[in-house]
Short mmCIF file of C-alpha atoms in Angstrom, two decimals:
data_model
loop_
_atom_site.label_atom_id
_atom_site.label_comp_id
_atom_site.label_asym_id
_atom_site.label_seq_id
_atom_site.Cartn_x
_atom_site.Cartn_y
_atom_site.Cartn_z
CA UNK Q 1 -47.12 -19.47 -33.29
CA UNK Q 2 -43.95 -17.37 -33.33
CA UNK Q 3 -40.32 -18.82 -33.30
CA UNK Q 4 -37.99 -16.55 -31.09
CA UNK Q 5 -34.55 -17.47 -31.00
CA UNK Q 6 -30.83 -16.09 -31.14
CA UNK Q 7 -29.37 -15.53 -34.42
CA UNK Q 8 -26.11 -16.49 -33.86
CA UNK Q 9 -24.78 -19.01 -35.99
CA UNK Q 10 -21.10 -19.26 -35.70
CA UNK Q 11 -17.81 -17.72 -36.68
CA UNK Q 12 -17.58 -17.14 -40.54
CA UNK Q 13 -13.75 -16.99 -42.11
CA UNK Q 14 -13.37 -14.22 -44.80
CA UNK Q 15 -11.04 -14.84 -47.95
CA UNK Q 16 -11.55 -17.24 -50.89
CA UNK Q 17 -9.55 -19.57 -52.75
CA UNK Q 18 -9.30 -22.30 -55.66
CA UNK Q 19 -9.37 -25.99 -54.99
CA UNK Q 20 -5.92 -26.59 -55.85
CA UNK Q 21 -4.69 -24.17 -54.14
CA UNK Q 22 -3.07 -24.74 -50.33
CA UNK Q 23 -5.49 -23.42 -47.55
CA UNK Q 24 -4.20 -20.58 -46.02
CA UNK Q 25 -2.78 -20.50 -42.63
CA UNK Q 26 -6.62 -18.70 -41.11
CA UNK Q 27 -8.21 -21.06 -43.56
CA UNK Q 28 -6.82 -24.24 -41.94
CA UNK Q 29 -7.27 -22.59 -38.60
CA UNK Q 30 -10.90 -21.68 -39.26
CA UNK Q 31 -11.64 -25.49 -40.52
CA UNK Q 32 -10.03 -27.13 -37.10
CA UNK Q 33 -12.56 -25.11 -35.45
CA UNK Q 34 -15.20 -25.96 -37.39
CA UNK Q 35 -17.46 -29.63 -37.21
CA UNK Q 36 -17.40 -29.09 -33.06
CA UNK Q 37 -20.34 -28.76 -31.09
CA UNK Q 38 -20.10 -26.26 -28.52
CA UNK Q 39 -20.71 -26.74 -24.79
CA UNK Q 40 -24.04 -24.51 -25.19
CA UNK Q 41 -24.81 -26.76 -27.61
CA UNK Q 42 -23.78 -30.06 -26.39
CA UNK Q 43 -25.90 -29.00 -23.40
CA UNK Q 44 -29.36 -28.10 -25.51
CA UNK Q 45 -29.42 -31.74 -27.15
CA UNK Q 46 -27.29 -30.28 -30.90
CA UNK Q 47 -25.90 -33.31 -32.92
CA UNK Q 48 -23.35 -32.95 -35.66
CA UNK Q 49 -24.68 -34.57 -39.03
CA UNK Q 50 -20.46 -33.77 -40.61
CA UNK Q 51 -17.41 -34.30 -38.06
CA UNK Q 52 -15.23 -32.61 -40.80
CA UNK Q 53 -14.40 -36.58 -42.30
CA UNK Q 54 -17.24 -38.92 -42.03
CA UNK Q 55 -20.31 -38.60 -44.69
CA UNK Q 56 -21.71 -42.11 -42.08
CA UNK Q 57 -24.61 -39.49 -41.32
CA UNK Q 58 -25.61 -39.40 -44.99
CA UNK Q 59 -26.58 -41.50 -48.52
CA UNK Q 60 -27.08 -40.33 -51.94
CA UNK Q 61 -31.58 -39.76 -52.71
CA UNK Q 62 -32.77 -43.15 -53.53
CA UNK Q 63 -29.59 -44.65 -52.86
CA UNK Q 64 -27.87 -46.97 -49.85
CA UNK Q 65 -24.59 -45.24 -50.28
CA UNK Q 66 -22.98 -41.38 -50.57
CA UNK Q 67 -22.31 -40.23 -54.25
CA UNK Q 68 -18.66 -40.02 -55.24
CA UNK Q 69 -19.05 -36.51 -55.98
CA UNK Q 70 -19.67 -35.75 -52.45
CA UNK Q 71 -16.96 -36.20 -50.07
CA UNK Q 72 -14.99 -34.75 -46.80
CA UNK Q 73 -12.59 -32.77 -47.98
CA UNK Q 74 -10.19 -30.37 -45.81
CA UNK Q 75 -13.03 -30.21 -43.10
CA UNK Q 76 -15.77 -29.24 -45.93
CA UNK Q 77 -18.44 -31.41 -46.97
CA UNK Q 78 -17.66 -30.74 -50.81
CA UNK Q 79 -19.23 -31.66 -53.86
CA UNK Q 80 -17.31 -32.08 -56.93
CA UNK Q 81 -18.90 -31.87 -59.92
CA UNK Q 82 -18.34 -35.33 -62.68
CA UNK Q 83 -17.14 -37.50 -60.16
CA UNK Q 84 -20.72 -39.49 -59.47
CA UNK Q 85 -23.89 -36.99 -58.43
CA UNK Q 86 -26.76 -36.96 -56.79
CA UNK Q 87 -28.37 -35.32 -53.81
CA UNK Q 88 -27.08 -35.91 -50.53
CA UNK Q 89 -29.69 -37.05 -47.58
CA UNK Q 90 -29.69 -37.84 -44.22
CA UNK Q 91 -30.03 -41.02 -43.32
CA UNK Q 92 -31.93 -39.89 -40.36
CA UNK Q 93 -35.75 -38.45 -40.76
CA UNK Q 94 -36.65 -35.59 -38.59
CA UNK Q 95 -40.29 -33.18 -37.60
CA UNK Q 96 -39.35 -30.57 -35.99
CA UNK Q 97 -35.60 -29.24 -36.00
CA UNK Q 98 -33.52 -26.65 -35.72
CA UNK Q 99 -30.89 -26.96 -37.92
CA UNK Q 100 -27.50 -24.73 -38.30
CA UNK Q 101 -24.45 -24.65 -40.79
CA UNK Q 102 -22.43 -23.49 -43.25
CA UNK Q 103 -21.81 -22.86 -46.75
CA UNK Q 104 -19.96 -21.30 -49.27
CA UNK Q 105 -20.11 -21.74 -53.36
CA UNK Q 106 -17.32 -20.76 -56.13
CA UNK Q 107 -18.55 -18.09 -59.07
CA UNK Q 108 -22.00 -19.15 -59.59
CA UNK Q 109 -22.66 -21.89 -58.03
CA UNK Q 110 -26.35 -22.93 -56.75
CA UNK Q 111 -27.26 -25.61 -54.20
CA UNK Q 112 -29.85 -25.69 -52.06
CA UNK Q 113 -30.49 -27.25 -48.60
CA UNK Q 114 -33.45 -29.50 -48.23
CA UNK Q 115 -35.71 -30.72 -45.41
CA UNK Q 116 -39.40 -33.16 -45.41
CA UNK Q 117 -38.10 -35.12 -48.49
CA UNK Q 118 -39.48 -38.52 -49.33
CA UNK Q 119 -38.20 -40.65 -51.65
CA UNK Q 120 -41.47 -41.68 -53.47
CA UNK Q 121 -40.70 -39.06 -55.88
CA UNK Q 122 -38.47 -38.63 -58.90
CA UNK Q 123 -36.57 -35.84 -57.20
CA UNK Q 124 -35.60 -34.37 -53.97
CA UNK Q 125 -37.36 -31.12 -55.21
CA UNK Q 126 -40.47 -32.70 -55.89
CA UNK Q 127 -41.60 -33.27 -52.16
CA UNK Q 128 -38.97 -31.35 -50.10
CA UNK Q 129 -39.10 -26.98 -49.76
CA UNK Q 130 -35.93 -25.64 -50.10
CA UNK Q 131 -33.30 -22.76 -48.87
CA UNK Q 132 -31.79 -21.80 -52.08
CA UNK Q 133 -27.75 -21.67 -51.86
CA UNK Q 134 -26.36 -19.64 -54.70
CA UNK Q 135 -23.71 -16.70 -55.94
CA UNK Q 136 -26.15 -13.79 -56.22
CA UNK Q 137 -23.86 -12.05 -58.25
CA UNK Q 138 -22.98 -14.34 -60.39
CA UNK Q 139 -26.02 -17.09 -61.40
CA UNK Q 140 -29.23 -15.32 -62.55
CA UNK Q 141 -31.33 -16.49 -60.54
CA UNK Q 142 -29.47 -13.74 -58.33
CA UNK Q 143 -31.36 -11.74 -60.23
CA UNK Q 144 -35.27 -12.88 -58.86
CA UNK Q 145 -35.71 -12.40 -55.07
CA UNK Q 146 -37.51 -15.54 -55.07
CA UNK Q 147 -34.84 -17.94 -56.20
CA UNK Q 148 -31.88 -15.76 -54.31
CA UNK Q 149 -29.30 -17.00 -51.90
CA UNK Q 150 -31.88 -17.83 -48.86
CA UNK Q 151 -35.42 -17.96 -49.86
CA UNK Q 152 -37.92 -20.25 -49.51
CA UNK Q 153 -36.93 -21.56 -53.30
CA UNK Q 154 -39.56 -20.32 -55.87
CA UNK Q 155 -42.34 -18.62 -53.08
CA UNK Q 156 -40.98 -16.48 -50.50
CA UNK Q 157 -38.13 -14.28 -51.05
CA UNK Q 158 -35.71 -12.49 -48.56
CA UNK Q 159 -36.18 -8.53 -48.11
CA UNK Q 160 -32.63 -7.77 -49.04
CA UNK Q 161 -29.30 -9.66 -49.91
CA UNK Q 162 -27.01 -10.88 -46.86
CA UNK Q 163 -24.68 -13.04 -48.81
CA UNK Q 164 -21.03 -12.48 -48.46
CA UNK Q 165 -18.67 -12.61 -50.97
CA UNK Q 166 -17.93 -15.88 -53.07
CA UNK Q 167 -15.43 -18.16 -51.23
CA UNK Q 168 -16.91 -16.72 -47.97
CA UNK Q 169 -18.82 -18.73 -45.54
CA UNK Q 170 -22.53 -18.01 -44.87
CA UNK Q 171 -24.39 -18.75 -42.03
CA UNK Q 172 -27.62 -20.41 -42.00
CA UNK Q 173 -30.22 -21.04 -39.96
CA UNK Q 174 -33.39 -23.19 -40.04
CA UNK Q 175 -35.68 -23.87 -37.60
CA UNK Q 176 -39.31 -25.51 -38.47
CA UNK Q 177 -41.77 -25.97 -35.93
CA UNK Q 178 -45.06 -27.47 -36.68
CA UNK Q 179 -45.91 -25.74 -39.81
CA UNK Q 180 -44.09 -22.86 -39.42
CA UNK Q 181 -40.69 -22.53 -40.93
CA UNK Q 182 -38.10 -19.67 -40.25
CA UNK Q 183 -34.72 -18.97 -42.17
CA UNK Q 184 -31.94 -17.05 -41.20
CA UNK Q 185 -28.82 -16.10 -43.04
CA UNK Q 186 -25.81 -14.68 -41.51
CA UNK Q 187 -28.09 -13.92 -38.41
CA UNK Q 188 -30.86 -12.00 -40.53
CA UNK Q 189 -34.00 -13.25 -40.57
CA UNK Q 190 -35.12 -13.37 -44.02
CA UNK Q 191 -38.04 -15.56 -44.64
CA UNK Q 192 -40.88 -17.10 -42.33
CA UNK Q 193 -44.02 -18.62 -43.73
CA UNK Q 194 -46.59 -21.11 -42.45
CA UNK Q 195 -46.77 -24.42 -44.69
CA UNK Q 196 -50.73 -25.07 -45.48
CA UNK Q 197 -51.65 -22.11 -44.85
CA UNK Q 198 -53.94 -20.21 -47.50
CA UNK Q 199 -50.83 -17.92 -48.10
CA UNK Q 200 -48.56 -20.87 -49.29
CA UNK Q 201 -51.50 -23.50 -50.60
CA UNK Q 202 -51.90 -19.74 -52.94
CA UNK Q 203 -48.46 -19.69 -53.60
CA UNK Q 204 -47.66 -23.11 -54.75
CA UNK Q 205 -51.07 -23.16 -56.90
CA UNK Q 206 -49.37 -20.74 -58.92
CA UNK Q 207 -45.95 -22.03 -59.10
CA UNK Q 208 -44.32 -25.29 -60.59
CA UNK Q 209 -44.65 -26.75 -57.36
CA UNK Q 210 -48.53 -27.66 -57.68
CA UNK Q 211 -47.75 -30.30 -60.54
CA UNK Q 212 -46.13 -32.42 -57.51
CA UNK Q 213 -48.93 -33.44 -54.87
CA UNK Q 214 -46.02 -34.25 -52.51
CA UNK Q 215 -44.29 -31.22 -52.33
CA UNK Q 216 -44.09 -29.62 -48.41
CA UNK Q 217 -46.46 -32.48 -47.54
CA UNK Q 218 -44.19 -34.36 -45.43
CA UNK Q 219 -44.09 -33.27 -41.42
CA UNK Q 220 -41.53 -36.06 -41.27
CA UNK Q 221 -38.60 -36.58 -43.77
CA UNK Q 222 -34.88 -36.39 -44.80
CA UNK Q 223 -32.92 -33.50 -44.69
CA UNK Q 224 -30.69 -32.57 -48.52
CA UNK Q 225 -27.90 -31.11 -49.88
CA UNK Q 226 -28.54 -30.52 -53.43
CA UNK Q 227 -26.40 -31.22 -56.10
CA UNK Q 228 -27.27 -28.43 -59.05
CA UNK Q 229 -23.75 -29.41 -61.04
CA UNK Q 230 -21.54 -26.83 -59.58
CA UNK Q 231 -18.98 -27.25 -56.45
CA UNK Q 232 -20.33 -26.54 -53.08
CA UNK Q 233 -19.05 -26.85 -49.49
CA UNK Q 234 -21.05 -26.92 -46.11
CA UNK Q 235 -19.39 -27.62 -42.78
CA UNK Q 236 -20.33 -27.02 -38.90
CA UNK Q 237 -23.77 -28.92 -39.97
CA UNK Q 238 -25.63 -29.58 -36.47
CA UNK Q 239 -29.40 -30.07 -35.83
CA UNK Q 240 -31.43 -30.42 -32.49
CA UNK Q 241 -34.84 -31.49 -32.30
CA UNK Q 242 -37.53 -29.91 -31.33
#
């Protein structure tokens, strides 16, 4: 089956700065317009999962409540690192989605954005495939397509790197359907693959992946936001289902 769909993600805000320092004047602007569905979107069925304040969508893996690392800050959904971790998940389980948001990193940072996890495993990783999040430039594993800023973490790598600059938003796009799972990053398409099929059951028997019978096995499960240790933000997080 092949997914056809618009690319278009959203508005992105260049510039970067520090988290102590006072969001620019664009910065602030780009934020209130953020966390809004719009009417297009509204009409097709889209839900926002982050208003810009309220983590209610969300809990911490294996947990009832959110991590204190994670919280809404200046319309970001931010993670600070040594506060209280933990990977974020909805509280909601979904099939088939198509999900849409934001994210940006400081100098090396990695995250990575979940979906099918179950928590009868030790780790979110462990039954959930993942989009990896990450500073190509700056984190080595920037340096292996596989594990670069939108791939298919550890088996399918993008052609080329879209990222933008650190402190920049990026665009992202996920839509699964079935088996078949399609990523996008600031409207490229840069992985698709088919999960089961003798392509990927080949791909995880040779990765670290096959030592966890759970992993991509779930048609139903939570969506994540990893935490790897390092500050991350994601915003204008909406899903529809398919």
């Amino acid at each position: 089956m092949v997914i056809s769909v618009s690319t278009a993600c959203g508005q992105a805000e260049a510039g970067s700065r520090t988290e102590d320092t006072p969001p620019a004047a664009a910065d602030i602007e780009s934020q209130a317009a953020a966390n809004r569905l719009s009417a297009d979107e509204a009409a097709e069925g889209f839900e926002l999962l982050f208003d810009g304040e309220s983590l209610e969508a969300w809990r911490g893996f294996q947990m009832d409540d959110v991590p204190a690392g994670w919280s809404g800050k200046e319309g970001a959904l931010a993670f600070t690192p040594g506060v209280g971790g933990g990977t974020l998940i909805t509280r909601d389980t979904y099939t088939d989605f198509d999900l849409r948001l934001e994210w940006k990193v400081g100098e090396a940072g990695n995250s990575g954005i979940f979906f099918g996890i179950v928590e009868s495993t030790e780790s979110a990783f462990q039954s959930g495939p993942e989009m990896q999040v990450l500073d190509n430039a700056g984190h080595y594993d920037g340096g292996n397509p596989l594990t670069s800023a939108g791939s298919n973490y550890g088996l399918h790598a993008p052609p080329e790197d879209v990222t933008r600059p650190v402190g920049e938003w990026n665009e992202v796009r996920i839509v699964r359907h079935g088996n078949q799972v399609v990523h996008w990053l600031n409207g490229v398409q840069v992985v698709e693959y088919e999960i089961a099929s003798p392509e990927w059951e080949a791909l995880v028997a040779g990765s670290k992946f096959i030592q966890w019978p759970d992993y991509g096995r779930h048609h139903e499960g939570h969506l994540g936001l990893q935490d790897h240790g390092d500050p991350v933000w994601y915003r204008n997080i909406r899903i529809r289902r398919l």
